[in-house]
GROMACS .gro file of C-alpha atoms in nm:
model
  174
    1MET     CA    1  -3.388 -16.126 -11.373
    2TYR     CA    2  -3.098 -16.232 -11.208
    3LYS     CA    3  -2.730 -16.338 -11.324
    4MET     CA    4  -2.431 -16.472 -11.198
    5SER     CA    5  -2.112 -16.284 -11.123
    6ALA     CA    6  -1.826 -16.269 -11.378
    7LYS     CA    7  -1.636 -16.494 -11.163
    8PRO     CA    8  -1.687 -16.662 -10.818
    9MET     CA    9  -1.659 -16.481 -10.492
   10ILE     CA   10  -1.498 -16.816 -10.313
   11SER     CA   11  -1.322 -17.080 -10.531
   12ALA     CA   12  -1.369 -17.419 -10.502
   13GLN     CA   13  -1.002 -17.444 -10.366
   14GLN     CA   14  -1.040 -17.163 -10.123
   15LEU     CA   15  -1.365 -17.342  -9.987
   16GLN     CA   16  -1.181 -17.679  -9.939
   17THR     CA   17  -0.873 -17.525  -9.777
   18ARG     CA   18  -1.095 -17.303  -9.549
   19VAL     CA   19  -1.331 -17.596  -9.444
   20LYS     CA   20  -1.024 -17.801  -9.350
   21GLU     CA   21  -0.889 -17.530  -9.147
   22LEU     CA   22  -1.218 -17.483  -8.973
   23ALA     CA   23  -1.236 -17.877  -8.918
   24THR     CA   24  -0.892 -17.850  -8.723
   25GLU     CA   25  -1.004 -17.540  -8.553
   26VAL     CA   26  -1.339 -17.673  -8.439
   27GLY     CA   27  -1.213 -18.014  -8.342
   28GLY     CA   28  -0.920 -17.891  -8.164
   29SER     CA   29  -1.106 -17.665  -7.934
   30PHE     CA   30  -1.453 -17.814  -7.873
   31GLU     CA   31  -1.557 -18.193  -7.790
   32PHE     CA   32  -1.900 -18.223  -7.893
   33ASP     CA   33  -2.178 -18.517  -7.933
   34ILE     CA   34  -2.380 -18.392  -8.232
   35VAL     CA   35  -2.363 -18.209  -8.521
   36LEU     CA   36  -2.681 -18.008  -8.577
   37SER     CA   37  -2.687 -17.881  -8.937
   38ALA     CA   38  -2.945 -17.621  -9.094
   39LEU     CA   39  -3.056 -17.778  -9.428
   40THR     CA   40  -3.081 -17.722  -9.700
   41GLY     CA   41  -2.816 -17.462  -9.758
   42ALA     CA   42  -2.554 -17.594  -9.529
   43PHE     CA   43  -2.566 -17.956  -9.634
   44MET     CA   44  -2.245 -17.944  -9.861
   45PHE     CA   45  -2.077 -17.761  -9.592
   46THR     CA   46  -2.166 -17.996  -9.325
   47THR     CA   47  -2.063 -18.311  -9.514
   48ASP     CA   48  -1.724 -18.161  -9.577
   49LEU     CA   49  -1.655 -18.034  -9.255
   50VAL     CA   50  -1.745 -18.356  -9.050
   51ARG     CA   51  -1.536 -18.570  -9.297
   52ALA     CA   52  -1.252 -18.326  -9.235
   53MET     CA   53  -1.269 -18.386  -8.863
   54ALA     CA   54  -1.265 -18.765  -8.920
   55ASN     CA   55  -1.399 -18.843  -8.609
   56PRO     CA   56  -1.660 -19.129  -8.630
   57LYS     CA   57  -1.812 -19.083  -8.284
   58HIS     CA   58  -2.001 -18.738  -8.367
   59GLN     CA   59  -2.379 -18.800  -8.449
   60ILE     CA   60  -2.500 -18.600  -8.723
   61LYS     CA   61  -2.880 -18.454  -8.711
   62PHE     CA   62  -3.056 -18.210  -8.958
   63ILE     CA   63  -3.299 -17.976  -8.921
   64LYS     CA   64  -3.480 -17.752  -9.163
   65ALA     CA   65  -3.469 -17.416  -9.052
   66SER     CA   66  -3.574 -17.114  -9.309
   67SER     CA   67  -3.673 -16.736  -9.311
   68TYR     CA   68  -3.630 -16.690  -9.661
   69GLY     CA   69  -3.890 -16.859  -9.885
   70SER     CA   70  -3.877 -16.787 -10.246
   71GLY     CA   71  -3.718 -16.416 -10.207
   72MET     CA   72  -3.377 -16.270 -10.159
   73GLU     CA   73  -3.462 -16.108  -9.818
   74SER     CA   74  -3.524 -16.281  -9.500
   75SER     CA   75  -3.898 -16.298  -9.408
   76GLY     CA   76  -3.797 -16.244  -9.031
   77LYS     CA   77  -3.994 -16.540  -8.931
   78LEU     CA   78  -3.822 -16.870  -8.875
   79LYS     CA   79  -3.949 -17.190  -8.959
   80VAL     CA   80  -3.775 -17.502  -8.765
   81SER     CA   81  -3.865 -17.871  -8.836
   82GLY     CA   82  -3.712 -18.174  -8.749
   83LEU     CA   83  -3.563 -18.069  -8.416
   84ASP     CA   84  -3.656 -18.341  -8.156
   85LEU     CA   85  -3.520 -18.141  -7.857
   86GLN     CA   86  -3.558 -18.465  -7.607
   87GLU     CA   87  -3.261 -18.621  -7.820
   88LEU     CA   88  -3.032 -18.298  -7.739
   89LYS     CA   89  -3.093 -18.315  -7.349
   90GLY     CA   90  -2.765 -18.342  -7.185
   91LYS     CA   91  -2.564 -18.321  -7.526
   92ARG     CA   92  -2.266 -18.109  -7.642
   93VAL     CA   93  -2.399 -17.961  -7.971
   94LEU     CA   94  -2.230 -17.821  -8.265
   95VAL     CA   95  -2.474 -17.591  -8.474
   96VAL     CA   96  -2.364 -17.563  -8.840
   97ASP     CA   97  -2.506 -17.322  -9.070
   98ASP     CA   98  -2.431 -17.197  -9.445
   99ILE     CA   99  -2.462 -16.811  -9.380
  100LEU     CA  100  -2.515 -16.566  -9.062
  101ASP     CA  101  -2.682 -16.289  -9.191
  102THR     CA  102  -2.944 -16.078  -9.006
  103GLY     CA  103  -2.838 -16.315  -8.704
  104ASN     CA  104  -3.217 -16.391  -8.618
  105THR     CA  105  -3.230 -16.769  -8.763
  106MET     CA  106  -2.923 -16.845  -8.551
  107PHE     CA  107  -3.010 -16.639  -8.226
  108THR     CA  108  -3.366 -16.810  -8.230
  109LEU     CA  109  -3.239 -17.147  -8.292
  110VAL     CA  110  -2.948 -17.128  -8.006
  111GLY     CA  111  -3.256 -17.014  -7.759
  112MET     CA  112  -3.450 -17.314  -7.837
  113LEU     CA  113  -3.159 -17.539  -7.781
  114LYS     CA  114  -3.069 -17.385  -7.466
  115GLU     CA  115  -3.395 -17.420  -7.351
  116ALA     CA  116  -3.399 -17.781  -7.428
  117GLY     CA  117  -3.118 -17.835  -7.162
  118ILE     CA  118  -2.806 -17.893  -7.388
  119THR     CA  119  -2.503 -17.922  -7.184
  120GLU     CA  120  -2.258 -17.715  -7.414
  121LEU     CA  121  -2.345 -17.524  -7.757
  122ARG     CA  122  -2.094 -17.356  -8.021
  123THR     CA  123  -2.197 -17.229  -8.350
  124CYS     CA  124  -2.023 -17.263  -8.710
  125VAL     CA  125  -2.081 -17.072  -9.012
  126LEU     CA  126  -1.951 -17.083  -9.349
  127MET     CA  127  -2.001 -16.709  -9.418
  128ASN     CA  128  -2.075 -16.421  -9.218
  129LYS     CA  129  -2.266 -16.091  -9.321
  130GLU     CA  130  -2.163 -15.885  -9.002
  131GLU     CA  131  -2.287 -15.566  -9.167
  132ARG     CA  132  -2.674 -15.722  -9.194
  133ARG     CA  133  -2.701 -15.814  -8.829
  134THR     CA  134  -2.991 -15.699  -8.651
  135VAL     CA  135  -2.958 -15.921  -8.322
  136ASP     CA  136  -2.662 -15.926  -8.092
  137PHE     CA  137  -2.532 -16.253  -8.230
  138HIS     CA  138  -2.193 -16.379  -8.326
  139ALA     CA  139  -2.057 -16.718  -8.456
  140ASP     CA  140  -1.799 -16.909  -8.276
  141TYR     CA  141  -1.635 -17.029  -8.587
  142VAL     CA  142  -1.664 -16.868  -8.894
  143GLY     CA  143  -1.527 -16.958  -9.263
  144PHE     CA  144  -1.529 -16.627  -9.445
  145GLU     CA  145  -1.626 -16.265  -9.371
  146ILE     CA  146  -1.842 -16.136  -9.670
  147ALA     CA  147  -2.002 -15.835  -9.789
  148ASN     CA  148  -2.377 -15.780  -9.802
  149GLU     CA  149  -2.440 -15.966 -10.138
  150PHE     CA  150  -2.661 -16.243 -10.222
  151VAL     CA  151  -2.467 -16.547 -10.289
  152VAL     CA  152  -2.551 -16.894 -10.434
  153GLY     CA  153  -2.339 -17.216 -10.452
  154TYR     CA  154  -2.201 -17.462 -10.245
  155GLY     CA  155  -2.532 -17.536 -10.091
  156LEU     CA  156  -2.665 -17.203 -10.100
  157ASP     CA  157  -2.975 -17.154 -10.350
  158PHE     CA  158  -3.188 -16.896 -10.523
  159ASN     CA  159  -3.555 -17.060 -10.568
  160GLU     CA  160  -3.381 -17.393 -10.531
  161ASP     CA  161  -3.137 -17.347 -10.811
  162TYR     CA  162  -2.768 -17.301 -10.798
  163ARG     CA  163  -2.699 -17.536 -10.504
  164THR     CA  164  -2.480 -17.745 -10.690
  165LEU     CA  165  -2.220 -17.541 -10.805
  166PRO     CA  166  -1.886 -17.612 -10.617
  167GLU     CA  167  -1.794 -17.262 -10.569
  168VAL     CA  168  -1.978 -16.950 -10.419
  169TRP     CA  169  -2.101 -16.666 -10.655
  170THR     CA  170  -2.293 -16.353 -10.618
  171LEU     CA  171  -2.643 -16.339 -10.776
  172ILE     CA  172  -2.679 -16.000 -10.934
  173GLU     CA  173  -3.019 -15.822 -11.031
  174VAL     CA  174  -3.032 -15.720 -11.401
   0.00000   0.00000   0.00000
């Protein structure tokens, strides 16, 4: 059984402020053609990020990339669907994800994209858990550095629950 922490780890105001800062940072340093968002956890972050960039020329594409299933630990096996590599050939791509944990998902996904012949690639994550990294991978743009805690809200879930919370909360086992 689990319960949410007594207060949010990251408030809705902190999220919105940092997302706007990231939009300025990304938009000012990388000209890209396509935003490739990893569903389902990154959908809120991606939406807020691209709206804050206010560039109507960016294409937005979504993929389903998952290694969690219904648990709190990564299975280590990446499942990717919705990725049409032909559409990405010769493009500059910004990959957006909710959280960089072990790094396996992003490492594998970036490898697939490079093999597809994209021109340039950068990665942007809302949260980074550096202490959990099992591969040598670091995102180009990071919203928040967080401790090794299981988080929900602002698109992140536990068994498909908690996604709609406007803040990020820690889920604690009781």
